[in-house]
Coordinates of C-alpha atoms (C1' of nucleotides) and ligand atoms in Angstrom, one line a residue:
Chain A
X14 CA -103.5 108.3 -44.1
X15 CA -100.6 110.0 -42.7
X16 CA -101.6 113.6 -41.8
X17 CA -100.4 112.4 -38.2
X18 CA -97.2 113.5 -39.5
X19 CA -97.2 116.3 -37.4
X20 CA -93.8 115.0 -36.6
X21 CA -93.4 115.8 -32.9
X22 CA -93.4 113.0 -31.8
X23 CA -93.6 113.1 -28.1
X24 CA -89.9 113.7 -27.9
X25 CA -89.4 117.0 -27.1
X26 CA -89.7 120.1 -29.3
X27 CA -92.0 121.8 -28.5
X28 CA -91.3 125.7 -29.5
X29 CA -90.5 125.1 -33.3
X30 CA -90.5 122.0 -33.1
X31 CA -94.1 121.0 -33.7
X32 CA -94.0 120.9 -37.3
X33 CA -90.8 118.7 -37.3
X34 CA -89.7 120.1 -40.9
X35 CA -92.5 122.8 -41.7
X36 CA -90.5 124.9 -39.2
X37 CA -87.8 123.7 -40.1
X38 CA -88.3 124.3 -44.0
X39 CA -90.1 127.4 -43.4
X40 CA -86.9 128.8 -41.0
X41 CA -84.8 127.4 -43.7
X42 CA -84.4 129.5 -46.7
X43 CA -81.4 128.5 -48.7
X44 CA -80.5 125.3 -47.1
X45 CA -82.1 122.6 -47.8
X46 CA -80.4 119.6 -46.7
X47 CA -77.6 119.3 -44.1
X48 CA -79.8 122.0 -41.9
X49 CA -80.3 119.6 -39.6
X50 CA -78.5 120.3 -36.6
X51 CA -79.3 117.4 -35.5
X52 CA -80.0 118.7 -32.3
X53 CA -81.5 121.4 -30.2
X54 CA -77.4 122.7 -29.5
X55 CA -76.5 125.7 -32.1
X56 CA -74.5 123.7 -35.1
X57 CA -71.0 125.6 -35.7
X58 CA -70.1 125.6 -39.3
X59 CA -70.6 122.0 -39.3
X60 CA -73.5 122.2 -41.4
X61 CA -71.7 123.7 -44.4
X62 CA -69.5 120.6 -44.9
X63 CA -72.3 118.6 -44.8
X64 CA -74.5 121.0 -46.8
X65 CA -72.1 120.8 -49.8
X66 CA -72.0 117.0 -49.5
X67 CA -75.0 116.2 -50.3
X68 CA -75.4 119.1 -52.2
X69 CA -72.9 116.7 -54.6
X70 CA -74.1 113.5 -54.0
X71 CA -75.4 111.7 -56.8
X72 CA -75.6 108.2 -57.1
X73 CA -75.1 107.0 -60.8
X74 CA -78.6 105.2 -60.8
X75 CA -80.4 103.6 -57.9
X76 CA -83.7 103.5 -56.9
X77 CA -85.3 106.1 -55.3
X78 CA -82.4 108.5 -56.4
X79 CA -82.9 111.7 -55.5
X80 CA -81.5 114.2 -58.6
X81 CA -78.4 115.7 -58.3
X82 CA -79.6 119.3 -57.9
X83 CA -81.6 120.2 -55.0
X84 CA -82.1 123.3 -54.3
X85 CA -80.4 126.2 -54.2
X86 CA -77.2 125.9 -52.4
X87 CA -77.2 127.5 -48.7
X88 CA -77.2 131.1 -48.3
X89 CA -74.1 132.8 -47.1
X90 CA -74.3 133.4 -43.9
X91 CA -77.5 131.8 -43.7
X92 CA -77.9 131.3 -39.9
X93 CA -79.1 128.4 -39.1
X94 CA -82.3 127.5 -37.6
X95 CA -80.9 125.7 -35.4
X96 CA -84.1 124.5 -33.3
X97 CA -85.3 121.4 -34.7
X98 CA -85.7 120.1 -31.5
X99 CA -85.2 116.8 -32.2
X100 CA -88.5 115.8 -34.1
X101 CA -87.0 112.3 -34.0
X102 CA -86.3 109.6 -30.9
X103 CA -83.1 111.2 -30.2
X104 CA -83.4 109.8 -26.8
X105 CA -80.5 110.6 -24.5
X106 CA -78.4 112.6 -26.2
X107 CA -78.0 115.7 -24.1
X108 CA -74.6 115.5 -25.2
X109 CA -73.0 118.4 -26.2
X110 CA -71.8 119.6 -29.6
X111 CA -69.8 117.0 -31.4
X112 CA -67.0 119.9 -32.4
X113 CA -65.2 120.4 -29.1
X114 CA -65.4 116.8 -28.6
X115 CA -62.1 117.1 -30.6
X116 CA -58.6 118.4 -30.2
X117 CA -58.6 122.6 -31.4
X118 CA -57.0 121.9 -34.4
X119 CA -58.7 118.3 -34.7
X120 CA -59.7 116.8 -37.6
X121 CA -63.7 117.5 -37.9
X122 CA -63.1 120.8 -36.4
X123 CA -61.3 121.4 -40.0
X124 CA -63.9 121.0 -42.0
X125 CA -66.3 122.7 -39.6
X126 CA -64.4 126.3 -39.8
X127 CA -64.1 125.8 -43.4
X128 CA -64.2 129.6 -44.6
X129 CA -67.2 130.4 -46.8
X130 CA -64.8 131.3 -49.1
X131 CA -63.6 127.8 -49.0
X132 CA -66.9 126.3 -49.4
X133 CA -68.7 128.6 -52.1
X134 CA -64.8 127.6 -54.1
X135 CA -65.7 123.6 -53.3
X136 CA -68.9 124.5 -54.4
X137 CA -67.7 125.5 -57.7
X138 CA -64.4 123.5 -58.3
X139 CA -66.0 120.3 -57.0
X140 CA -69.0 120.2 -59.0
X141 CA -67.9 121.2 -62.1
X142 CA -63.9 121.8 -62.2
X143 CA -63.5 118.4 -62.4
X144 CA -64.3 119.3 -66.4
X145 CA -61.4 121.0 -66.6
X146 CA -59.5 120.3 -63.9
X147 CA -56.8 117.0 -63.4
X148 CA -57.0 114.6 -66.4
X149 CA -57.6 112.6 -63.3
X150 CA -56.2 109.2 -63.6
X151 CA -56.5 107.2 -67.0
X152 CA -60.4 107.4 -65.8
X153 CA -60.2 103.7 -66.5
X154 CA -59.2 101.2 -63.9
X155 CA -57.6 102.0 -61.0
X156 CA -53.9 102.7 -62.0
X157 CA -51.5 102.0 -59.2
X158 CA -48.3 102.9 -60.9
X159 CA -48.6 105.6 -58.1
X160 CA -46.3 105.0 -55.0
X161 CA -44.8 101.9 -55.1
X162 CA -41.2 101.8 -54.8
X163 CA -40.1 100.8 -58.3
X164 CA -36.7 99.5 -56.4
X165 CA -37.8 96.5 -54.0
X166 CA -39.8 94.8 -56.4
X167 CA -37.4 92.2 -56.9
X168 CA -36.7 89.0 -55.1
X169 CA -39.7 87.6 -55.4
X170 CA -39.3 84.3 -57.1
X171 CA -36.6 83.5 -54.2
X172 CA -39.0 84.4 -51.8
X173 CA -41.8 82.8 -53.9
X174 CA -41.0 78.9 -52.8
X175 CA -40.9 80.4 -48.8
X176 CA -44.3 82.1 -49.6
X177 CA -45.9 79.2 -51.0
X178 CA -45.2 77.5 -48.0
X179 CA -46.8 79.8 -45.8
X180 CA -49.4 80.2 -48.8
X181 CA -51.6 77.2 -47.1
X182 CA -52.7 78.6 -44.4
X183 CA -55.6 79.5 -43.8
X184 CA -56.4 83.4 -43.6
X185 CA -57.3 84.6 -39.9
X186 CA -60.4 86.3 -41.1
X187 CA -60.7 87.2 -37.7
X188 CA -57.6 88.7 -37.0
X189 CA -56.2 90.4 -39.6
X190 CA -59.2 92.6 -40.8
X191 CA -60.1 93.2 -37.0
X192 CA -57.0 94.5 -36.6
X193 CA -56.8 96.7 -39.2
X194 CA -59.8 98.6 -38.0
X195 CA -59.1 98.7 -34.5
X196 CA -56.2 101.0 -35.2
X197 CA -57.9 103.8 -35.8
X198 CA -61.2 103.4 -36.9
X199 CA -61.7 102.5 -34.4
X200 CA -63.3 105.4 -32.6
X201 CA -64.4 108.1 -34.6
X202 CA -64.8 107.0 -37.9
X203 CA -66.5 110.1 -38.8
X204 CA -63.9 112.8 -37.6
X205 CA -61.2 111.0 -39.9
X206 CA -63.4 110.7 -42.6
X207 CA -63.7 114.3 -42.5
X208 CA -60.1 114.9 -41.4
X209 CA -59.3 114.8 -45.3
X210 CA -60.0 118.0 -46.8
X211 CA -62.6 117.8 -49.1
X212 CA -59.9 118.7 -51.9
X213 CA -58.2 116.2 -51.4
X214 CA -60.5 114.2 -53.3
X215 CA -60.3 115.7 -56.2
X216 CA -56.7 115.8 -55.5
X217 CA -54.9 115.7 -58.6
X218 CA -52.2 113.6 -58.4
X219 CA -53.2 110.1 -59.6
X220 CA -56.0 108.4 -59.2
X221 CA -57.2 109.7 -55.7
X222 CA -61.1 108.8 -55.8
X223 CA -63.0 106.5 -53.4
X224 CA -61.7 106.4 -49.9
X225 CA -58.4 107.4 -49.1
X226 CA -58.8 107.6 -45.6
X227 CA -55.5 107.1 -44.0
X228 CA -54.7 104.3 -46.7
X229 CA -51.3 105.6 -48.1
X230 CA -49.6 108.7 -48.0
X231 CA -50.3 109.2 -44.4
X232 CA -49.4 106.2 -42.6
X233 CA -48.5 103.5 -45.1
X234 CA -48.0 100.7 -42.1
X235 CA -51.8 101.2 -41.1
X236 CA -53.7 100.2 -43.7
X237 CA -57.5 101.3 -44.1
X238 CA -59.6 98.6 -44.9
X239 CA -59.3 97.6 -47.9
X240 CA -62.4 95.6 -48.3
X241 CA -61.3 92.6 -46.2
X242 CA -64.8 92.8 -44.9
X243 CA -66.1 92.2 -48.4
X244 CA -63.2 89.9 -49.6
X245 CA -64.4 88.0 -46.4
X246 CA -67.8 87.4 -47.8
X247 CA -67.1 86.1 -50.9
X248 CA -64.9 84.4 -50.2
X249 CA -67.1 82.4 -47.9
X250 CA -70.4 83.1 -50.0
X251 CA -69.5 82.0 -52.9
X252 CA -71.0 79.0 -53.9
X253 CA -67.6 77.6 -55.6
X254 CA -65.0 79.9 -55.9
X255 CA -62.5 78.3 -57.4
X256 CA -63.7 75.5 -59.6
X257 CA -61.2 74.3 -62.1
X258 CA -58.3 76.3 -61.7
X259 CA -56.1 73.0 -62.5
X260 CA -56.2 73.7 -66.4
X261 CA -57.0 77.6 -66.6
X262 CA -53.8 79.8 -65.7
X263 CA -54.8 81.3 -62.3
X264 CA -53.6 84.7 -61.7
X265 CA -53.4 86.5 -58.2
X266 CA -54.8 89.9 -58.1
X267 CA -54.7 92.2 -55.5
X268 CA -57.9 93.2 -53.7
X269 CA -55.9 96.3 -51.9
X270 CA -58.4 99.5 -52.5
X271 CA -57.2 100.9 -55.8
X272 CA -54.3 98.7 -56.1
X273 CA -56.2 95.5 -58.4
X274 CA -52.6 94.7 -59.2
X275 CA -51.7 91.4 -60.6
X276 CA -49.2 89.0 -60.7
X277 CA -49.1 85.3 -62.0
X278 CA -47.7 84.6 -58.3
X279 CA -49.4 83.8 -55.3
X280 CA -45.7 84.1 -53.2
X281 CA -45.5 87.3 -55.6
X282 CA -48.6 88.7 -54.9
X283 CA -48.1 88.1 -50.8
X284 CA -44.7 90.0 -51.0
X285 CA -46.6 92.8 -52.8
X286 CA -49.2 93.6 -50.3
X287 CA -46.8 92.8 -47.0
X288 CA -44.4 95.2 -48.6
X289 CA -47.0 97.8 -50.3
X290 CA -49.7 97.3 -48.2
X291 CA -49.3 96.2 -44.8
X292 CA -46.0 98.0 -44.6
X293 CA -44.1 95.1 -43.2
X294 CA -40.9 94.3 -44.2
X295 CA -41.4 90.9 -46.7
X296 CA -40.6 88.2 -44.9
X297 CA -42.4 85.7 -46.1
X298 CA -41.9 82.9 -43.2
X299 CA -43.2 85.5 -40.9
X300 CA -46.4 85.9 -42.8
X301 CA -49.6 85.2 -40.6
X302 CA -51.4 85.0 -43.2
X303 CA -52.8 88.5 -43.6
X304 CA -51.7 88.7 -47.0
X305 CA -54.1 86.0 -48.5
X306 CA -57.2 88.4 -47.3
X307 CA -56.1 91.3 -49.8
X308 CA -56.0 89.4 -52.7
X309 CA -58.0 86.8 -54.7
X310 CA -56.8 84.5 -57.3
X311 CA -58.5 85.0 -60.4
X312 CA -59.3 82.4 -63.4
X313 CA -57.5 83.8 -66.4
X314 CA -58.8 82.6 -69.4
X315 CA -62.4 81.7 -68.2
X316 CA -65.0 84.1 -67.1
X317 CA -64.0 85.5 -64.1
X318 CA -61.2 88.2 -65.5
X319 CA -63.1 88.6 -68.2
X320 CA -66.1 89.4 -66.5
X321 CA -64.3 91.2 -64.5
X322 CA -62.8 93.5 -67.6
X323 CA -66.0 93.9 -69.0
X324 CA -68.0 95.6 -66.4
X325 CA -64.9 98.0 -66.3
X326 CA -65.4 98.7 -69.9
X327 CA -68.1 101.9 -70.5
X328 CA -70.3 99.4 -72.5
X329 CA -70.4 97.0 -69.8
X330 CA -73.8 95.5 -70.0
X331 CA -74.7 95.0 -67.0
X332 CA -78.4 94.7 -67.8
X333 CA -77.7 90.8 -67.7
X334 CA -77.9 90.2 -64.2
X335 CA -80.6 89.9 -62.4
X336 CA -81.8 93.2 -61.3
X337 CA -82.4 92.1 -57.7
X338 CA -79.1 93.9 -56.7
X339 CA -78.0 97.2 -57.2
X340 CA -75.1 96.4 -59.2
X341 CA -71.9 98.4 -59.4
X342 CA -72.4 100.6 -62.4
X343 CA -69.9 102.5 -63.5
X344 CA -70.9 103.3 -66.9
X345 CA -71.3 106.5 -67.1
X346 CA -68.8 107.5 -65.0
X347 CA -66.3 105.7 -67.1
X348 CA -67.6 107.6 -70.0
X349 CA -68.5 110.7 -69.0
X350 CA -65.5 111.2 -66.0
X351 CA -66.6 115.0 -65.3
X352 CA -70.0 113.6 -64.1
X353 CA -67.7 110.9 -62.2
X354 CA -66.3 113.9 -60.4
X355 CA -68.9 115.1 -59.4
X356 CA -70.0 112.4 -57.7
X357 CA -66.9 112.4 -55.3
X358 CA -67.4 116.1 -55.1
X359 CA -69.6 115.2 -52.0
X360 CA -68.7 114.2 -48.5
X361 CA -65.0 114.3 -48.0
X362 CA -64.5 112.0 -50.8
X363 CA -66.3 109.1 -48.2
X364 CA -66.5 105.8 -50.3
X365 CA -69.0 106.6 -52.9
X366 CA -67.6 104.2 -55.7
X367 CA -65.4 101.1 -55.9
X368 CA -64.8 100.0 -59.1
X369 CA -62.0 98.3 -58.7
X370 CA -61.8 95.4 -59.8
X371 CA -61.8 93.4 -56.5
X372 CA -65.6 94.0 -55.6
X373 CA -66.4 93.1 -59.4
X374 CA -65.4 89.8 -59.6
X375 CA -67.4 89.4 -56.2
X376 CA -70.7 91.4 -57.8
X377 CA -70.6 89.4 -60.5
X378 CA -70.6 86.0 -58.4
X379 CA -73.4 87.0 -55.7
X380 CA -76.3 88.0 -58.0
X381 CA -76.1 84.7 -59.3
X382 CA -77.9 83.6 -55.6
X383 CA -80.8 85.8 -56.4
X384 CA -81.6 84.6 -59.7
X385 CA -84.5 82.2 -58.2
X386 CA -84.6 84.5 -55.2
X387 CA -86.4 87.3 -57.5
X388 CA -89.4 86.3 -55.4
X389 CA -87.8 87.4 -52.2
X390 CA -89.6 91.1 -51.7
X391 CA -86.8 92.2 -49.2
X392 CA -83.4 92.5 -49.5
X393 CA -81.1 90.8 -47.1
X394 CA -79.9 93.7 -45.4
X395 CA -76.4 94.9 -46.0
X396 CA -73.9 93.9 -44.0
X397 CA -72.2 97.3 -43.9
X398 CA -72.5 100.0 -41.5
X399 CA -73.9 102.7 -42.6
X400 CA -74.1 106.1 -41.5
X401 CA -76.1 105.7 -39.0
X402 CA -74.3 103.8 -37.0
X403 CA -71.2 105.0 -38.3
X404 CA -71.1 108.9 -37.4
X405 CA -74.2 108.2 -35.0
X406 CA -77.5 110.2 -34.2
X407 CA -75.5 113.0 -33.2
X408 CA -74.5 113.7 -36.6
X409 CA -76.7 113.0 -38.4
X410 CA -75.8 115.3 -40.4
X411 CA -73.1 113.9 -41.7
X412 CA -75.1 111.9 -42.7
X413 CA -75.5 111.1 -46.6
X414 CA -78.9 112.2 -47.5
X415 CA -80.4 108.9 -48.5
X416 CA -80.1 108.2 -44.8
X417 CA -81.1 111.2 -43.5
X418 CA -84.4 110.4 -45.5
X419 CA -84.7 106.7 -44.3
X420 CA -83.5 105.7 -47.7
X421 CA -81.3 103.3 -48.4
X422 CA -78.0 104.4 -48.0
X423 CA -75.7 105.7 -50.6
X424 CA -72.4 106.0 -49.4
X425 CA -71.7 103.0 -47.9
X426 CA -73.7 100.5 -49.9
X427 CA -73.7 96.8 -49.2
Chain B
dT7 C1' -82.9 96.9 -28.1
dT8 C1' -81.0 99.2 -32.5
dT9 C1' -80.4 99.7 -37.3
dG10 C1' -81.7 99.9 -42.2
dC11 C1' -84.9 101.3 -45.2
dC12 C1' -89.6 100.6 -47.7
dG13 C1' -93.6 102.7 -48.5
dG14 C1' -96.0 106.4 -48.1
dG15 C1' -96.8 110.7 -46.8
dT16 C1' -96.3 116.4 -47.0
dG17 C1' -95.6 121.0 -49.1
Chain C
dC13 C1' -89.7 117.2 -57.0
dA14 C1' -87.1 117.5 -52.0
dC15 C1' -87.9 116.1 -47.7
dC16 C1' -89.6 113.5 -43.8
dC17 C1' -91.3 109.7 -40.9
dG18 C1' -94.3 105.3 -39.5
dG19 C1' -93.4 101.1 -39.0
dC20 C1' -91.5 96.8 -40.0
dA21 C1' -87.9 93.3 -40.3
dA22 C1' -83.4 92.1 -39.5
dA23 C1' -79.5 92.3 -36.6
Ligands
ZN20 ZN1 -75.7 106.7 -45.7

DNA sequence: TTTGCCGGGTG
DNA sequence: CACCCGGCAAA
């Protein structure tokens, strides 16, 4: 029935606002997407980052998926429309522009003055570069041989009988991961996000895809999270994590974002993420415990690793689960690693894939639930935030354009 | 209340 | 197709 969809809703724009998008679209020549300024207030530049984000995204096969190409990238100086009085319940948000809200120089503020220049050369290098550009890393798994310091790697079957000790107890879910965010993520997720150029993705040097928020190079002692959350989940979900470990050889593997590092220890494994990770000097009678949340001990031998390996492989099959969940698909990508590119061409690199091998092992445990829950119309509802709540109304474009639409989001899936 | 997003619209 | 939103259920 719809035709009601006159948009304007009572909320407030009147002048162009009346045809929520018709004016918009009409107003909007070149731009198609991120021209929504989100609100009545002019948008700076703001729009462009946005506009070449989603102008990237591309989800490697969901529902709904809207195609890579929309339309034609943005016009030059295309001057926004700006209006849109808020079509939407944007209810008390006379705030002012999000830009100034930061320091001059301040991280979203970056992105916001990118120079077209700049943009029209993301445009370009960022979509289709990536053919030529950086062999990228091994385009396989996650390689960490990256930082590292080759020298400390040492003691660790001294420390591994003082680690084991410390080995029982039980992680402080609450703590740790808590922590972690707090730092810094604490506030505004979104300006950091966007802090990191939007080269930096496609950043050569090795294997820099997926969120690299702060994680490393910048500030090796506050770790990003990882995926505690997730970790978290499974950990608890699981129906039986471990079952027989007694005859399989267990193996530890780090969850650590693109680290999946693993080592035959458990004491080993702790030293390698206090010392790599968490940036604290190994000590293992110290440890609190934080260690056991970045890594998970894996079943060598039995299904689990291989599992694990064979969704990483191109074939991977993953047509055996149950098609309830989106599972992580990597195929293509891990075929084809220009399109793979691509995909992080979008949105400051923002955390599009994870196919490390963490989050695999856990995939390939939770669809198992579903199995007799294919009756279940609705999905549980991810437990992640997504960008709504993340960079807020204000901001909404930043947005990734499956939320924008009401869609399910795309960036930060469950 | 807010958030996530399905289903269904529009051009 | 891209884009938007009503409206519901979950949080
Ligand atoms: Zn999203």
């Amino acid at each position: 029935m719809g035709a009601r969809r006159g948009g304007a809703r009572g909320g407030a724009g009147p002048a162009g606002s009346h045809a929520g998008r018709a004016a918009r679209a009409a107003a909007d020549p070149g731009r198609g997407v991120a021209a929504r300024p989100a609100r009545p207030g002019p948008a700076r530049g703001r729009v462009r980052a946005s506009a070449l984000a989603a102008a990237a995204w591309r989800p490697a096969s969901r529902p709904w998926r809207p195609s890579a190409r929309r339309r034609p990238v943005q016009a030059a100086g295309a001057p926004r429309p700006a209006p849109q009085a808020g079509t939407r319940g944007r209810p008390p948000v006379p705030v002012s522009a999000p830009p100034q809200g930061l320091p001059g120089g301040g991280g979203f503020a970056g992105l916001e003055f990118a120079p077209e220049p700049r943009a029209a050369d993301l445009g370009a290098s960022g979509t289709w570069a990536g053919a030529a550009g950086p062999p990228t890393p091994s385009a396989h798994i996650p390689v960490p041989a990256q930082r590292t310091p080759p020298g400390k790697a040492r003691l660790d079957e001294v420390m591994a009988a003082a680690a084991l000790t410390s080995l029982s107890t039980s992680p402080l879910l609450l703590g740790a991961p808590a922590a972690a965010f707090s730092t810094e993520a604490g506030v505004e997720p979104w300006k950091e996000a966007l802090v990191r150029p939007p080269g930096s993705c496609s950043s050569s040097s090795s294997g820099d895809w997926g969120w690299d928020l702060a994680s490393d190079q910048s500030s090796p002692s506050t770790p990003s999270p990882p995926l505690p959350l997730e970790a978290a989940h499974f950990l608890f979900g699981e129906p039986a994590p471990r079952k027989r470990k007694s005859s399989a050889q267990v193996l530890f593997q780090c969850l650590w974002k693109r680290c999946g590092k693993v080592l035959s220890t458990a004491s080993g494994m702790q030293r390698h993420i206090r010392l790599v990770h968490l940036g604290r000097q190994a000590e293992a009678e110290q440890s609190d415990g934080e260690e056991d949340f970045y890594y998970t001990e894996l079943d060598a031998g039995v299904d689990t690793l291989t599992r694990g390996l064979a969704s990483l492989s191109p074939a991977s099959p993953i047509a055996s689960a149950p098609p309830a969940f989106p599972t992580l698909e990597l195929p293509e990508p891990l075929a084809r690693p220009h399109v793979w590119h691509r995909d992080h061409a979008y949105q400051g690199c923002l955390a599009p894939v994870r196919l490390e091998p963490p989050p695999t092992t856990v995939r390939a445990c939770v669809p198992a639930l579903p199995t007799k829950l294919g009756a279940n119309p609705r999905k549980p509802r991810g437990d992640a935030k997504k960008c709504r709540k993340v960079y807020g109304m204000d901001h909404r474009d930043l947005w990734c354009t499956a939320c924008r639409w009401k869609k399910a989001c795309q960036r930060f899936l469950d």
